[in-house]
Amino acid sequence: HSSQFSFVIINLEGKYEYVNGLFQKRFAHLGEDLIGMDSIESIAPEDKNVCDEAIEKLFSDPKGIIQVKLRKPEKDKKHFFWTMWEFSFLHHPNGKNIGIQCIGYDITESEKASIETITMRQRFESLAENISEGYCQCDNEGKIVKLNSIGAQMLGVEASKAIGHNLCEDILHIKSD
């Protein structure tokens, strides 16, 4: 029993043979009893290929552990949970593969934060490019990492060619002592 990790066993036909309590509770909206259900039904349609590729990798490396990020549908089926999984074969004592054991956990909050960070960065970059003032951002060593078109005009350079150059030494020709 786990309050953080889902544990499932999928047979070689892709159907659930075992699901732990956490998985059953989280995905009860998919069916009262998930045992025997095709496991692909619990994956966002857009991630089916990702899952298929992970299974192919597992078959090419039967003793390996394959990590895969999958979206799982929420009850409203409009939203989804982001989950991270490890797939590995479950072996019979005679060495034959009898199923796939999957251990997963919810990464929804970190994925949402990552998407929000990317969105905010894109908004900032768009704003910095479109403001009427010059904008130049340098790293700790004085190298230009961002330069909008107005800033490039003010410095008399092409923005794309100035990136990576030291603002003081290479652009303004100010030598440090």
mmCIF file of C-alpha atoms in Angstrom:
data_model
loop_
_atom_site.group_PDB
_atom_site.id
_atom_site.type_symbol
_atom_site.label_atom_id
_atom_site.label_comp_id
_atom_site.label_asym_id
_atom_site.label_seq_id
_atom_site.Cartn_x
_atom_site.Cartn_y
_atom_site.Cartn_z
ATOM 1 C CA HIS A 1 0.000 0.000 0.000
ATOM 2 C CA SER A 2 1.264 3.442 -0.894
ATOM 3 C CA SER A 3 -0.132 6.940 -0.657
ATOM 4 C CA GLN A 4 2.342 8.311 -3.212
ATOM 5 C CA PHE A 5 3.177 5.576 -5.713
ATOM 6 C CA SER A 6 0.904 3.729 -8.074
ATOM 7 C CA PHE A 7 1.815 0.122 -8.718
ATOM 8 C CA VAL A 8 0.244 -1.885 -11.512
ATOM 9 C CA ILE A 9 0.949 -5.119 -13.316
ATOM 10 C CA ILE A 10 -0.008 -5.368 -16.972
ATOM 11 C CA ASN A 11 -0.122 -8.723 -18.731
ATOM 12 C CA LEU A 12 1.578 -9.222 -22.095
ATOM 13 C CA GLU A 13 -1.733 -8.474 -23.852
ATOM 14 C CA GLY A 14 -1.759 -4.990 -22.283
ATOM 15 C CA LYS A 15 -4.517 -5.582 -19.737
ATOM 16 C CA TYR A 16 -4.379 -4.749 -16.037
ATOM 17 C CA GLU A 17 -3.735 -7.809 -13.871
ATOM 18 C CA TYR A 18 -3.191 -5.869 -10.642
ATOM 19 C CA VAL A 19 -3.613 -2.242 -9.532
ATOM 20 C CA ASN A 20 -2.837 -0.939 -6.065
ATOM 21 C CA GLY A 21 -5.328 1.042 -4.004
ATOM 22 C CA LEU A 22 -3.949 4.458 -4.950
ATOM 23 C CA PHE A 23 -4.248 3.742 -8.684
ATOM 24 C CA GLN A 24 -7.737 2.264 -8.286
ATOM 25 C CA LYS A 25 -8.900 5.279 -6.271
ATOM 26 C CA ARG A 26 -7.409 7.873 -8.620
ATOM 27 C CA PHE A 27 -8.766 6.237 -11.765
ATOM 28 C CA ALA A 28 -12.030 4.740 -10.467
ATOM 29 C CA HIS A 29 -13.854 6.973 -12.970
ATOM 30 C CA LEU A 30 -12.521 4.694 -15.728
ATOM 31 C CA GLY A 31 -14.303 1.679 -14.284
ATOM 32 C CA GLU A 32 -15.357 0.125 -11.019
ATOM 33 C CA ASP A 33 -12.836 -2.663 -11.461
ATOM 34 C CA LEU A 34 -9.799 -1.900 -13.597
ATOM 35 C CA ILE A 35 -8.618 -5.530 -13.655
ATOM 36 C CA GLY A 36 -8.923 -6.838 -17.210
ATOM 37 C CA MET A 37 -9.254 -3.352 -18.694
ATOM 38 C CA ASP A 38 -6.931 -2.452 -21.574
ATOM 39 C CA SER A 39 -4.226 -0.286 -20.009
ATOM 40 C CA ILE A 40 -4.136 2.059 -23.002
ATOM 41 C CA GLU A 41 -7.615 3.303 -21.979
ATOM 42 C CA SER A 42 -6.028 4.998 -18.963
ATOM 43 C CA ILE A 43 -3.561 7.004 -21.076
ATOM 44 C CA ALA A 44 -4.231 10.291 -22.859
ATOM 45 C CA PRO A 45 -4.664 9.504 -26.586
ATOM 46 C CA GLU A 46 -1.801 11.881 -27.421
ATOM 47 C CA ASP A 47 0.578 9.740 -25.328
ATOM 48 C CA LYS A 48 -0.291 6.346 -26.837
ATOM 49 C CA ASN A 49 2.760 6.454 -29.128
ATOM 50 C CA VAL A 50 5.018 7.436 -26.218
ATOM 51 C CA CYS A 51 3.770 4.419 -24.284
ATOM 52 C CA ASP A 52 4.163 2.103 -27.299
ATOM 53 C CA GLU A 53 7.771 3.295 -27.765
ATOM 54 C CA ALA A 54 8.526 2.639 -24.094
ATOM 55 C CA ILE A 55 7.147 -0.897 -24.378
ATOM 56 C CA GLU A 56 9.216 -1.486 -27.536
ATOM 57 C CA LYS A 57 12.343 -0.349 -25.662
ATOM 58 C CA LEU A 58 11.488 -2.721 -22.846
ATOM 59 C CA PHE A 59 11.162 -5.659 -25.254
ATOM 60 C CA SER A 60 14.537 -4.756 -26.787
ATOM 61 C CA ASP A 61 16.108 -4.631 -23.292
ATOM 62 C CA PRO A 62 14.109 -7.154 -21.210
ATOM 63 C CA LYS A 63 16.258 -6.705 -18.103
ATOM 64 C CA GLY A 64 16.122 -2.914 -18.284
ATOM 65 C CA ILE A 65 13.990 -0.293 -16.618
ATOM 66 C CA ILE A 66 12.287 2.177 -18.926
ATOM 67 C CA GLN A 67 11.176 5.589 -17.676
ATOM 68 C CA VAL A 68 8.258 7.297 -19.369
ATOM 69 C CA LYS A 69 6.156 10.387 -18.730
ATOM 70 C CA LEU A 70 2.449 9.818 -19.435
ATOM 71 C CA ARG A 71 -0.689 11.874 -19.106
ATOM 72 C CA LYS A 72 -3.625 10.119 -17.489
ATOM 73 C CA PRO A 73 -7.204 11.422 -17.822
ATOM 74 C CA GLU A 74 -8.918 13.125 -14.922
ATOM 75 C CA LYS A 75 -12.560 12.412 -14.185
ATOM 76 C CA ASP A 76 -13.817 15.203 -16.488
ATOM 77 C CA LYS A 77 -11.673 13.784 -19.338
ATOM 78 C CA LYS A 78 -10.871 17.381 -20.355
ATOM 79 C CA HIS A 79 -7.885 17.591 -18.037
ATOM 80 C CA PHE A 80 -5.215 15.104 -17.132
ATOM 81 C CA PHE A 81 -2.674 14.114 -14.519
ATOM 82 C CA TRP A 82 0.992 14.146 -15.485
ATOM 83 C CA THR A 83 2.654 10.966 -14.263
ATOM 84 C CA MET A 84 6.163 9.508 -14.347
ATOM 85 C CA TRP A 85 6.512 5.731 -14.657
ATOM 86 C CA GLU A 86 9.153 3.038 -14.558
ATOM 87 C CA PHE A 87 8.360 -0.059 -16.605
ATOM 88 C CA SER A 88 10.171 -3.347 -16.127
ATOM 89 C CA PHE A 89 9.364 -6.957 -16.878
ATOM 90 C CA LEU A 90 7.957 -9.231 -14.246
ATOM 91 C CA HIS A 91 9.698 -12.588 -14.673
ATOM 92 C CA HIS A 92 8.548 -16.091 -13.863
ATOM 93 C CA PRO A 93 11.150 -18.039 -11.849
ATOM 94 C CA ASN A 94 12.004 -19.876 -15.088
ATOM 95 C CA GLY A 95 13.061 -16.490 -16.554
ATOM 96 C CA LYS A 96 10.104 -16.050 -18.911
ATOM 97 C CA ASN A 97 8.496 -12.593 -19.075
ATOM 98 C CA ILE A 98 4.983 -12.845 -17.646
ATOM 99 C CA GLY A 99 3.987 -9.209 -17.397
ATOM 100 C CA ILE A 100 5.101 -5.633 -17.010
ATOM 101 C CA GLN A 101 5.314 -4.056 -13.600
ATOM 102 C CA CYS A 102 4.815 -0.313 -13.548
ATOM 103 C CA ILE A 103 5.612 2.038 -10.691
ATOM 104 C CA GLY A 104 4.405 5.603 -11.118
ATOM 105 C CA TYR A 105 3.872 8.849 -9.310
ATOM 106 C CA ASP A 106 2.086 12.130 -9.913
ATOM 107 C CA ILE A 107 4.186 14.980 -11.337
ATOM 108 C CA THR A 108 1.240 17.221 -12.241
ATOM 109 C CA GLU A 109 2.211 20.163 -10.040
ATOM 110 C CA SER A 110 5.827 20.261 -11.248
ATOM 111 C CA GLU A 111 4.685 19.957 -14.897
ATOM 112 C CA LYS A 112 2.180 22.794 -14.423
ATOM 113 C CA ALA A 113 4.915 24.925 -12.838
ATOM 114 C CA SER A 114 7.278 24.128 -15.710
ATOM 115 C CA ILE A 115 4.645 25.040 -18.305
ATOM 116 C CA GLU A 116 3.860 28.253 -16.400
ATOM 117 C CA THR A 117 7.572 29.149 -16.313
ATOM 118 C CA ILE A 118 7.908 28.601 -20.061
ATOM 119 C CA THR A 119 4.775 30.670 -20.718
ATOM 120 C CA MET A 120 6.017 33.501 -18.497
ATOM 121 C CA ARG A 121 9.438 33.434 -20.198
ATOM 122 C CA GLN A 122 7.810 33.620 -23.629
ATOM 123 C CA ARG A 123 5.631 36.552 -22.500
ATOM 124 C CA PHE A 124 8.660 38.350 -21.084
ATOM 125 C CA GLU A 125 10.704 37.780 -24.247
ATOM 126 C CA SER A 126 7.832 39.059 -26.388
ATOM 127 C CA LEU A 127 7.451 42.110 -24.142
ATOM 128 C CA ALA A 128 11.201 42.812 -24.142
ATOM 129 C CA GLU A 129 11.310 42.615 -27.942
ATOM 130 C CA ASN A 130 8.289 44.836 -28.456
ATOM 131 C CA ILE A 131 8.886 47.636 -25.951
ATOM 132 C CA SER A 132 9.881 51.030 -27.315
ATOM 133 C CA GLU A 133 13.038 51.188 -25.187
ATOM 134 C CA GLY A 134 16.319 49.422 -25.708
ATOM 135 C CA TYR A 135 16.775 46.249 -23.672
ATOM 136 C CA CYS A 136 20.028 44.412 -23.090
ATOM 137 C CA GLN A 137 20.657 41.594 -20.614
ATOM 138 C CA CYS A 138 24.143 40.390 -19.776
ATOM 139 C CA ASP A 139 25.400 37.400 -17.808
ATOM 140 C CA ASN A 140 27.884 37.526 -14.874
ATOM 141 C CA GLU A 141 30.807 37.906 -17.263
ATOM 142 C CA GLY A 142 29.266 40.820 -19.161
ATOM 143 C CA LYS A 143 28.300 38.734 -22.200
ATOM 144 C CA ILE A 144 25.059 39.690 -23.916
ATOM 145 C CA VAL A 145 22.375 37.025 -23.531
ATOM 146 C CA LYS A 146 19.342 39.055 -24.673
ATOM 147 C CA LEU A 147 19.157 42.165 -26.857
ATOM 148 C CA ASN A 148 16.022 43.588 -28.432
ATOM 149 C CA SER A 149 15.967 45.365 -31.778
ATOM 150 C CA ILE A 150 15.855 48.883 -30.239
ATOM 151 C CA GLY A 151 18.822 48.024 -28.001
ATOM 152 C CA ALA A 152 20.697 46.715 -31.043
ATOM 153 C CA GLN A 153 19.964 49.949 -32.940
ATOM 154 C CA MET A 154 21.205 52.000 -29.984
ATOM 155 C CA LEU A 155 24.430 49.986 -29.869
ATOM 156 C CA GLY A 156 24.801 49.964 -33.644
ATOM 157 C CA VAL A 157 24.944 46.170 -33.939
ATOM 158 C CA GLU A 158 22.863 43.282 -35.217
ATOM 159 C CA ALA A 159 21.174 41.669 -32.228
ATOM 160 C CA SER A 160 21.838 38.096 -33.397
ATOM 161 C CA LYS A 161 25.555 38.806 -33.910
ATOM 162 C CA ALA A 162 25.952 40.588 -30.558
ATOM 163 C CA ILE A 163 24.645 37.665 -28.468
ATOM 164 C CA GLY A 164 27.530 36.020 -26.622
ATOM 165 C CA HIS A 165 29.857 38.999 -26.954
ATOM 166 C CA ASN A 166 31.067 41.047 -24.012
ATOM 167 C CA LEU A 167 29.088 44.311 -23.952
ATOM 168 C CA CYS A 168 31.875 46.502 -22.567
ATOM 169 C CA GLU A 169 34.890 45.033 -24.345
ATOM 170 C CA ASP A 170 33.480 43.824 -27.678
ATOM 171 C CA ILE A 171 30.609 46.251 -28.325
ATOM 172 C CA LEU A 172 31.427 49.452 -26.433
ATOM 173 C CA HIS A 173 35.227 48.871 -26.665
ATOM 174 C CA ILE A 174 35.772 49.711 -23.014
ATOM 175 C CA LYS A 175 38.740 47.770 -21.667
ATOM 176 C CA SER A 176 38.867 46.869 -17.995
ATOM 177 C CA ASP A 177 42.109 47.545 -16.157
#
